[in-house]
Short mmCIF file of C-alpha atoms and ligand atoms in Angstrom, two decimals:
data_model
loop_
_atom_site.label_atom_id
_atom_site.label_comp_id
_atom_site.label_asym_id
_atom_site.label_seq_id
_atom_site.Cartn_x
_atom_site.Cartn_y
_atom_site.Cartn_z
CA UNK A 233 -9.00 -15.01 -14.21
CA UNK A 234 -7.73 -13.56 -10.95
CA UNK A 235 -5.88 -16.81 -10.24
CA UNK A 236 -4.18 -16.80 -13.62
CA UNK A 237 -3.22 -13.17 -13.27
CA UNK A 238 -1.67 -13.69 -9.88
CA UNK A 239 0.31 -16.73 -11.03
CA UNK A 240 1.65 -14.71 -13.96
CA UNK A 241 2.51 -11.92 -11.58
CA UNK A 242 4.43 -14.23 -9.27
CA UNK A 243 6.44 -15.45 -12.26
CA UNK A 244 7.09 -11.96 -13.52
CA UNK A 245 7.77 -10.15 -10.32
CA UNK A 246 11.26 -11.08 -9.37
CA UNK A 247 11.77 -9.81 -5.88
CA UNK A 248 15.43 -9.78 -5.26
CA UNK A 249 17.04 -9.10 -2.00
CA UNK A 250 19.96 -6.78 -2.38
CA UNK A 251 21.68 -8.53 0.47
CA UNK A 252 25.37 -7.91 0.68
CA UNK A 253 24.92 -4.38 -0.57
CA UNK A 254 26.01 -2.97 2.74
CA UNK A 255 28.50 -0.16 2.70
CA UNK A 256 31.16 0.57 5.25
CA UNK A 257 28.76 2.87 7.07
CA UNK A 258 25.98 0.31 7.34
CA UNK A 259 23.67 1.04 10.21
CA UNK A 260 21.24 -1.41 11.69
CA UNK A 261 20.48 0.80 14.65
CA UNK A 262 17.23 1.91 13.09
CA UNK A 263 17.91 5.54 13.81
CA UNK A 264 17.97 8.15 11.11
CA UNK A 265 21.50 9.04 10.10
CA UNK A 266 20.51 12.10 8.11
CA UNK A 267 19.94 14.41 11.01
CA UNK A 268 16.17 14.04 10.79
CA UNK A 269 13.98 13.16 13.73
CA UNK A 270 14.12 9.49 12.77
CA UNK A 271 10.40 9.25 12.10
CA UNK A 272 11.07 7.42 8.82
CA UNK A 273 12.99 4.72 10.65
CA UNK A 274 11.53 1.27 9.89
CA UNK A 275 9.27 2.59 7.13
CA UNK A 276 8.79 0.48 4.04
CA UNK A 277 10.03 1.63 0.64
CA UNK A 278 9.54 -0.37 -2.55
CA UNK A 279 11.72 0.12 -5.61
CA UNK A 280 10.28 -1.06 -8.93
CA UNK A 281 12.98 -1.11 -11.61
CA UNK A 282 12.55 -1.26 -15.40
CA UNK A 283 13.67 -4.83 -15.93
CA UNK A 284 15.29 -7.72 -14.11
CA UNK A 285 18.97 -8.58 -14.74
CA UNK A 286 19.93 -5.19 -16.20
CA UNK A 287 23.19 -4.06 -14.58
CA UNK A 288 22.13 -0.43 -14.66
CA UNK A 289 19.16 -1.23 -12.41
CA UNK A 290 21.14 -3.70 -10.30
CA UNK A 291 23.69 -0.96 -9.60
CA UNK A 292 20.91 1.56 -8.95
CA UNK A 293 19.30 -0.86 -6.47
CA UNK A 294 22.65 -1.32 -4.72
CA UNK A 295 22.91 2.44 -4.16
CA UNK A 296 19.33 2.51 -2.90
CA UNK A 297 19.94 -0.41 -0.53
CA UNK A 298 23.07 1.17 0.97
CA UNK A 299 21.15 4.39 1.66
CA UNK A 300 18.18 2.47 3.07
CA UNK A 301 20.52 0.61 5.44
CA UNK A 302 22.15 3.89 6.45
CA UNK A 303 18.82 5.55 7.18
CA UNK A 304 17.21 2.53 8.84
CA UNK A 305 14.36 2.05 6.37
CA UNK A 306 13.28 -1.21 4.73
CA UNK A 307 13.75 -1.57 0.97
CA UNK A 308 12.05 -4.15 -1.22
CA UNK A 309 13.15 -4.33 -4.87
CA UNK A 310 10.91 -5.72 -7.61
CA UNK A 311 11.54 -6.01 -11.34
CA UNK A 312 9.54 -7.17 -14.36
CA UNK A 313 10.97 -9.89 -16.60
CA UNK A 314 10.87 -7.55 -19.60
CA UNK A 315 11.16 -3.80 -20.05
CA UNK A 316 7.50 -3.48 -20.96
CA UNK A 317 4.62 -1.52 -19.39
CA UNK A 318 2.33 -4.55 -19.68
CA UNK A 319 4.78 -6.49 -17.49
CA UNK A 320 5.51 -3.64 -15.07
CA UNK A 321 1.88 -2.60 -14.47
CA UNK A 322 0.78 -5.79 -12.64
CA UNK A 323 3.79 -5.42 -10.35
CA UNK A 324 2.82 -1.85 -9.56
CA UNK A 325 -0.76 -2.95 -8.90
CA UNK A 326 0.47 -5.59 -6.45
CA UNK A 327 2.68 -2.98 -4.76
CA UNK A 328 -0.42 -0.77 -4.38
CA UNK A 329 -2.12 -3.53 -2.39
CA UNK A 330 0.89 -3.74 -0.06
CA UNK A 331 0.71 0.03 0.65
CA UNK A 332 4.39 0.95 1.02
CA UNK A 333 5.24 4.23 2.72
CA UNK A 334 7.12 5.24 -0.42
CA UNK A 335 7.55 3.96 -3.94
CA UNK A 336 10.65 4.51 -6.05
CA UNK A 337 9.94 3.59 -9.65
CA UNK A 338 11.46 3.73 -13.14
CA UNK A 339 8.31 3.85 -15.31
CA UNK A 340 8.73 1.86 -18.56
CA UNK A 341 6.41 4.22 -20.41
CA UNK A 342 5.82 7.96 -19.97
CA UNK A 343 2.03 7.68 -20.01
CA UNK A 344 0.97 4.02 -19.52
CA UNK A 345 2.33 3.90 -15.96
CA UNK A 346 0.65 7.13 -14.85
CA UNK A 347 -2.64 5.63 -13.62
CA UNK A 348 -1.07 2.66 -11.79
CA UNK A 349 1.37 4.99 -10.02
CA UNK A 350 -1.30 7.59 -9.26
CA UNK A 351 -3.41 5.06 -7.36
CA UNK A 352 -0.43 4.52 -5.03
CA UNK A 353 0.11 8.26 -4.61
CA UNK A 354 -3.63 8.75 -3.93
CA UNK A 355 -3.44 6.12 -1.20
CA UNK A 356 -0.82 8.27 0.55
CA UNK A 357 2.53 6.78 -0.49
CA UNK A 358 5.33 9.17 -1.46
CA UNK A 359 6.40 8.62 -5.07
CA UNK A 360 9.94 9.19 -6.33
CA UNK A 361 10.67 8.67 -10.03
CA UNK A 362 14.14 7.28 -10.62
CA UNK A 363 15.87 7.04 -14.02
CA UNK A 364 12.77 7.40 -16.20
CA UNK A 365 9.89 9.82 -15.66
CA UNK A 366 6.26 10.41 -16.64
CA UNK A 367 4.79 12.91 -19.08
CA UNK A 368 2.74 14.17 -16.15
CA UNK A 369 4.97 13.89 -13.11
CA UNK A 370 2.63 15.63 -10.65
CA UNK A 371 2.22 12.34 -8.75
CA UNK A 372 5.87 12.42 -7.68
CA UNK A 373 7.48 14.33 -4.82
CA UNK A 374 10.85 14.04 -6.56
CA UNK A 375 12.45 12.79 -9.76
CA UNK A 376 16.05 11.80 -10.21
CA UNK A 377 17.69 11.04 -13.53
CA UNK A 378 20.76 11.45 -15.65
CA UNK A 379 20.59 14.54 -17.82
CA UNK A 380 19.70 12.28 -20.75
CA UNK A 381 19.37 15.05 -23.31
CA UNK A 382 22.88 16.28 -22.48
CA UNK A 383 24.08 12.66 -22.63
CA UNK A 384 22.60 12.27 -26.11
CA UNK A 385 24.28 15.47 -27.24
CA UNK A 386 27.57 14.26 -25.82
CA UNK A 387 27.10 11.01 -27.78
CA UNK A 388 26.80 13.03 -31.01
CA UNK A 389 29.99 14.90 -30.16
CA UNK A 390 31.88 11.69 -29.36
CA UNK A 391 30.60 10.00 -32.54
CA UNK A 392 31.53 13.02 -34.70
CA UNK A 393 35.06 12.83 -33.26
CA UNK A 394 35.30 9.12 -34.00
CA UNK A 395 34.14 9.39 -37.63
CA UNK A 396 36.23 12.42 -38.54
CA UNK A 397 33.50 15.04 -38.27
CA UNK A 398 31.03 14.03 -40.97
CA UNK A 399 29.12 11.12 -42.46
CA UNK A 400 26.02 8.95 -42.16
CA UNK A 401 24.88 7.93 -38.68
CA UNK A 402 22.05 5.80 -37.30
CA UNK A 403 20.11 6.46 -34.10
CA UNK A 404 19.36 3.09 -32.51
CA UNK A 405 16.89 3.51 -29.65
CA UNK A 406 15.43 0.87 -27.34
CA UNK A 407 11.78 1.91 -26.92
CA UNK A 408 9.85 4.99 -28.02
CA UNK A 409 7.77 6.57 -25.27
CA UNK A 410 10.36 5.96 -22.54
CA UNK A 411 11.61 9.31 -21.25
CA UNK A 412 15.28 8.32 -21.14
CA UNK A 413 15.23 7.02 -24.71
CA UNK A 414 13.23 9.96 -26.05
CA UNK A 415 15.57 12.50 -24.40
CA UNK A 416 18.78 10.74 -25.46
CA UNK A 417 17.44 10.68 -29.02
CA UNK A 418 16.47 14.34 -28.84
CA UNK A 419 19.90 15.37 -27.57
CA UNK A 420 21.60 13.25 -30.21
CA UNK A 421 19.52 14.73 -33.04
CA UNK A 422 20.29 18.25 -31.80
CA UNK A 423 23.99 17.48 -31.56
CA UNK A 424 24.10 15.73 -34.94
CA UNK A 425 22.42 18.70 -36.60
CA UNK A 426 24.77 21.21 -34.98
CA UNK A 427 27.79 19.15 -36.00
CA UNK A 428 26.58 18.42 -39.53
CA UNK A 429 26.22 14.63 -39.21
CA UNK A 430 23.79 12.98 -41.63
CA UNK A 431 21.14 11.07 -39.66
CA UNK A 432 19.90 8.21 -41.87
CA UNK A 433 17.19 6.99 -39.51
CA UNK A 434 15.86 6.27 -36.02
CA UNK A 435 14.99 2.68 -35.15
CA UNK A 436 14.04 0.83 -31.97
CA UNK A 437 15.42 -2.48 -30.74
CA UNK A 438 12.74 -3.28 -28.08
CA UNK A 439 15.54 -3.74 -25.55
CA UNK A 440 16.63 -6.90 -27.42
CA UNK A 441 20.26 -7.22 -28.54
CA UNK A 442 19.25 -9.63 -31.37
CA UNK A 443 16.88 -7.05 -32.80
CA UNK A 444 19.52 -4.32 -32.51
CA UNK A 445 21.96 -6.57 -34.42
CA UNK A 446 19.46 -7.12 -37.27
CA UNK A 447 18.63 -3.41 -37.46
CA UNK A 448 22.30 -2.50 -37.82
CA UNK A 449 22.87 -5.14 -40.53
CA UNK A 450 19.81 -3.90 -42.47
CA UNK A 451 20.97 -0.28 -42.09
CA UNK A 452 24.37 -1.23 -43.53
CA UNK A 453 22.70 -2.99 -46.45
CA UNK A 454 20.70 0.19 -47.18
CA UNK A 455 23.60 2.56 -46.57
CA UNK A 456 26.89 0.76 -47.23
CA UNK A 457 28.74 3.99 -46.38
CA UNK A 458 27.23 4.19 -42.87
CA UNK A 459 29.90 5.51 -40.51
CA UNK A 460 28.40 5.61 -37.04
CA UNK A 461 25.73 4.33 -34.65
CA UNK A 462 24.48 5.86 -31.42
CA UNK A 463 22.91 3.03 -29.39
CA UNK A 464 20.83 4.55 -26.60
CA UNK A 465 21.14 1.84 -23.95
CA UNK A 466 23.15 -1.19 -22.93
CA UNK A 467 21.11 -3.76 -24.88
CA UNK A 468 21.04 -1.66 -28.05
CA UNK A 469 24.79 -1.12 -27.78
CA UNK A 470 25.51 -4.80 -27.18
CA UNK A 471 23.41 -5.83 -30.21
CA UNK A 472 24.82 -3.10 -32.47
CA UNK A 473 28.35 -4.37 -31.82
CA UNK A 474 27.29 -7.96 -32.53
CA UNK A 475 25.57 -6.88 -35.77
CA UNK A 476 28.64 -5.03 -37.02
CA UNK A 477 30.89 -7.98 -36.21
CA UNK A 478 28.53 -10.34 -38.04
CA UNK A 479 28.55 -7.98 -41.05
CA UNK A 480 32.33 -7.73 -40.79
CA UNK A 481 31.94 -3.95 -40.66
CA UNK A 482 33.49 -3.27 -37.27
CA UNK A 483 36.39 -1.37 -38.85
CA UNK A 484 34.09 0.84 -40.92
CA UNK A 485 31.38 1.80 -38.42
CA UNK A 486 31.98 3.39 -35.02
CA UNK A 487 29.58 2.87 -32.09
CA UNK A 488 28.83 5.14 -29.16
CA UNK A 489 26.63 3.40 -26.59
CA UNK A 490 24.79 4.63 -23.51
CA UNK A 491 25.58 2.72 -20.27
CA UNK A 492 28.67 0.88 -19.13
CA UNK A 493 27.74 -2.59 -17.96
CA UNK A 494 30.24 -5.47 -17.97
CA UNK A 495 29.37 -6.52 -21.56
CA UNK A 496 29.68 -2.97 -22.88
CA UNK A 497 33.02 -2.49 -21.12
CA UNK A 498 34.32 -5.77 -22.64
CA UNK A 499 33.17 -4.64 -26.07
CA UNK A 500 34.96 -1.33 -25.55
CA UNK A 501 38.17 -3.14 -24.60
CA UNK A 502 37.86 -5.22 -27.78
CA UNK A 503 37.28 -2.05 -29.84
CA UNK A 504 33.85 -3.34 -30.95
CA UNK A 505 32.41 -0.19 -29.37
CA UNK A 506 34.42 3.03 -29.22
CA UNK A 507 32.75 5.16 -26.51
CA UNK A 508 30.30 4.66 -23.65
CA UNK A 509 28.21 7.31 -21.93
CA UNK A 510 28.07 5.97 -18.37
CA UNK A 511 25.46 7.01 -15.82
CA UNK A 512 25.73 7.46 -12.06
CA UNK A 513 23.44 4.50 -11.48
CA UNK A 514 24.12 3.90 -7.77
CA UNK A 515 23.85 7.60 -7.04
CA UNK A 516 20.41 7.75 -8.67
CA UNK A 517 19.27 4.96 -6.32
CA UNK A 518 20.89 6.60 -3.30
CA UNK A 519 19.27 9.95 -4.02
CA UNK A 520 15.92 8.24 -4.58
CA UNK A 521 15.92 6.78 -1.07
CA UNK A 522 17.27 10.01 0.42
CA UNK A 523 14.48 12.07 -1.13
CA UNK A 524 11.79 9.53 -0.17
CA UNK A 525 12.97 9.62 3.44
CA UNK A 526 13.04 13.41 3.40
CA UNK A 527 9.42 13.35 2.24
CA UNK A 528 8.44 10.79 4.89
CA UNK A 529 10.09 12.87 7.60
CA UNK A 530 8.39 16.06 6.42
CA UNK A 531 11.68 17.62 5.35
CA UNK A 532 12.40 19.62 2.21
CA UNK A 533 12.47 17.51 -0.93
CA UNK A 534 14.16 18.39 -4.22
CA UNK A 535 11.56 18.18 -6.99
CA UNK A 536 14.09 17.36 -9.68
CA UNK A 537 17.69 16.19 -9.46
CA UNK A 538 19.88 15.75 -12.54
CA UNK A 539 22.89 13.47 -12.33
CA UNK A 540 25.82 13.61 -14.71
CA UNK A 541 27.47 11.18 -17.07
CA UNK A 542 31.03 10.08 -17.81
CA UNK A 543 32.29 9.38 -21.32
CA UNK A 544 34.46 6.28 -21.30
CA UNK A 545 36.80 5.43 -24.18
CA UNK A 546 39.76 3.07 -24.39
CA UNK A 547 41.95 6.04 -23.41
CA UNK A 548 40.43 6.42 -19.94
CA UNK A 549 38.89 2.97 -19.39
CA UNK A 550 41.16 2.17 -16.44
CA UNK A 551 40.93 5.57 -14.77
CA UNK A 552 39.32 5.72 -11.31
CA UNK A 553 36.53 7.94 -12.73
CA UNK A 554 35.68 5.46 -15.47
CA UNK A 555 35.81 2.48 -13.11
CA UNK A 556 33.52 4.24 -10.64
CA UNK A 557 31.01 4.91 -13.43
CA UNK A 558 30.76 1.26 -14.55
CA UNK A 559 27.67 -0.77 -13.70
CA UNK A 560 28.06 -3.98 -11.71
CA UNK A 561 26.44 -7.41 -11.85
CA UNK A 562 26.05 -7.42 -8.07
CA UNK A 563 26.60 -5.05 -5.16
O1 LIG B 146 19.95 2.96 -19.94
C1 LIG B 146 19.42 2.34 -18.80
C2 LIG B 146 18.25 3.18 -18.29
O2 LIG B 146 18.69 4.49 -18.04
C3 LIG B 146 17.14 3.18 -19.33
O3 LIG B 146 16.03 3.90 -18.88
C4 LIG B 146 16.75 1.76 -19.69
O4 LIG B 146 17.90 1.03 -20.11
C5 LIG B 146 18.95 0.94 -19.15
O5 LIG B 146 18.46 0.31 -18.01
C6 LIG B 146 20.14 0.14 -19.68
O6 LIG B 146 19.80 -1.12 -20.11
#
């Protein structure tokens, strides 16, 4: 049983080196560059992301790696094959055995990851929650995330603009019980209500573009006068655009998607998606390492840091702000 579990873990836990992430101020001197006493220098930090191959997390890991290089700490990045607590938990359990000095993690469920993370905190590692959070975040010294509720509200505003102020809209989430998704949905519902949009339903795509495409086609069959979709992450947005194209409804239904990875930006250029709410992915990773090092050096730590978002449309897609907010496939 143990053997089978560890083989599965090796297959699932993609440890990727973020080599080549170095910034212009790379430091290999091993001394702390943040004015601290350098006691964190050489310490080991592990970052566990939500899923492998997702440009949001790749970009976040790049920001974390640049900061780790700058501060002279070691960073190891691990990612499950799927955005699923049952895939992420064994990785966290293996990290516990390795006893890192600090763990940065994006929990894939608000409650299921609590116990696995707590065991690491109880063993003395500093925990920083990045991107997603836990219902009970007392295990963490710091948490850093986009203001997802505000982002969801902004999505409602952008969608209302695109559909002329009124009409039927669908909320297409990626997984209930994930803090980012729950908060984006909450903000969207609040915004839609304030603006008088008619919400016809909330559905979840399980982080699978194919499922998002089917959901959108079924929603159109139920409500042929559907006017808008808010897709709460990159995979939901990608699939929603595919679904509308397959239903030949891309001229009738407008999409606002969260995240701005390469596929989403292409879809925006092709007018298959009309607005993207982009996160400061690299900055979330950078702040995560910064706060972990502060904790390791006994310095003041910020319990909660909110990062902003940038709304990208075809009007500003080539602006420096929009380009800076786009996620990358590699560092
Ligand atoms: O939207 C991001 C992230 O913020 C969310 O928690 C999970 O999905 C993404 O990684 C995008 O795919």
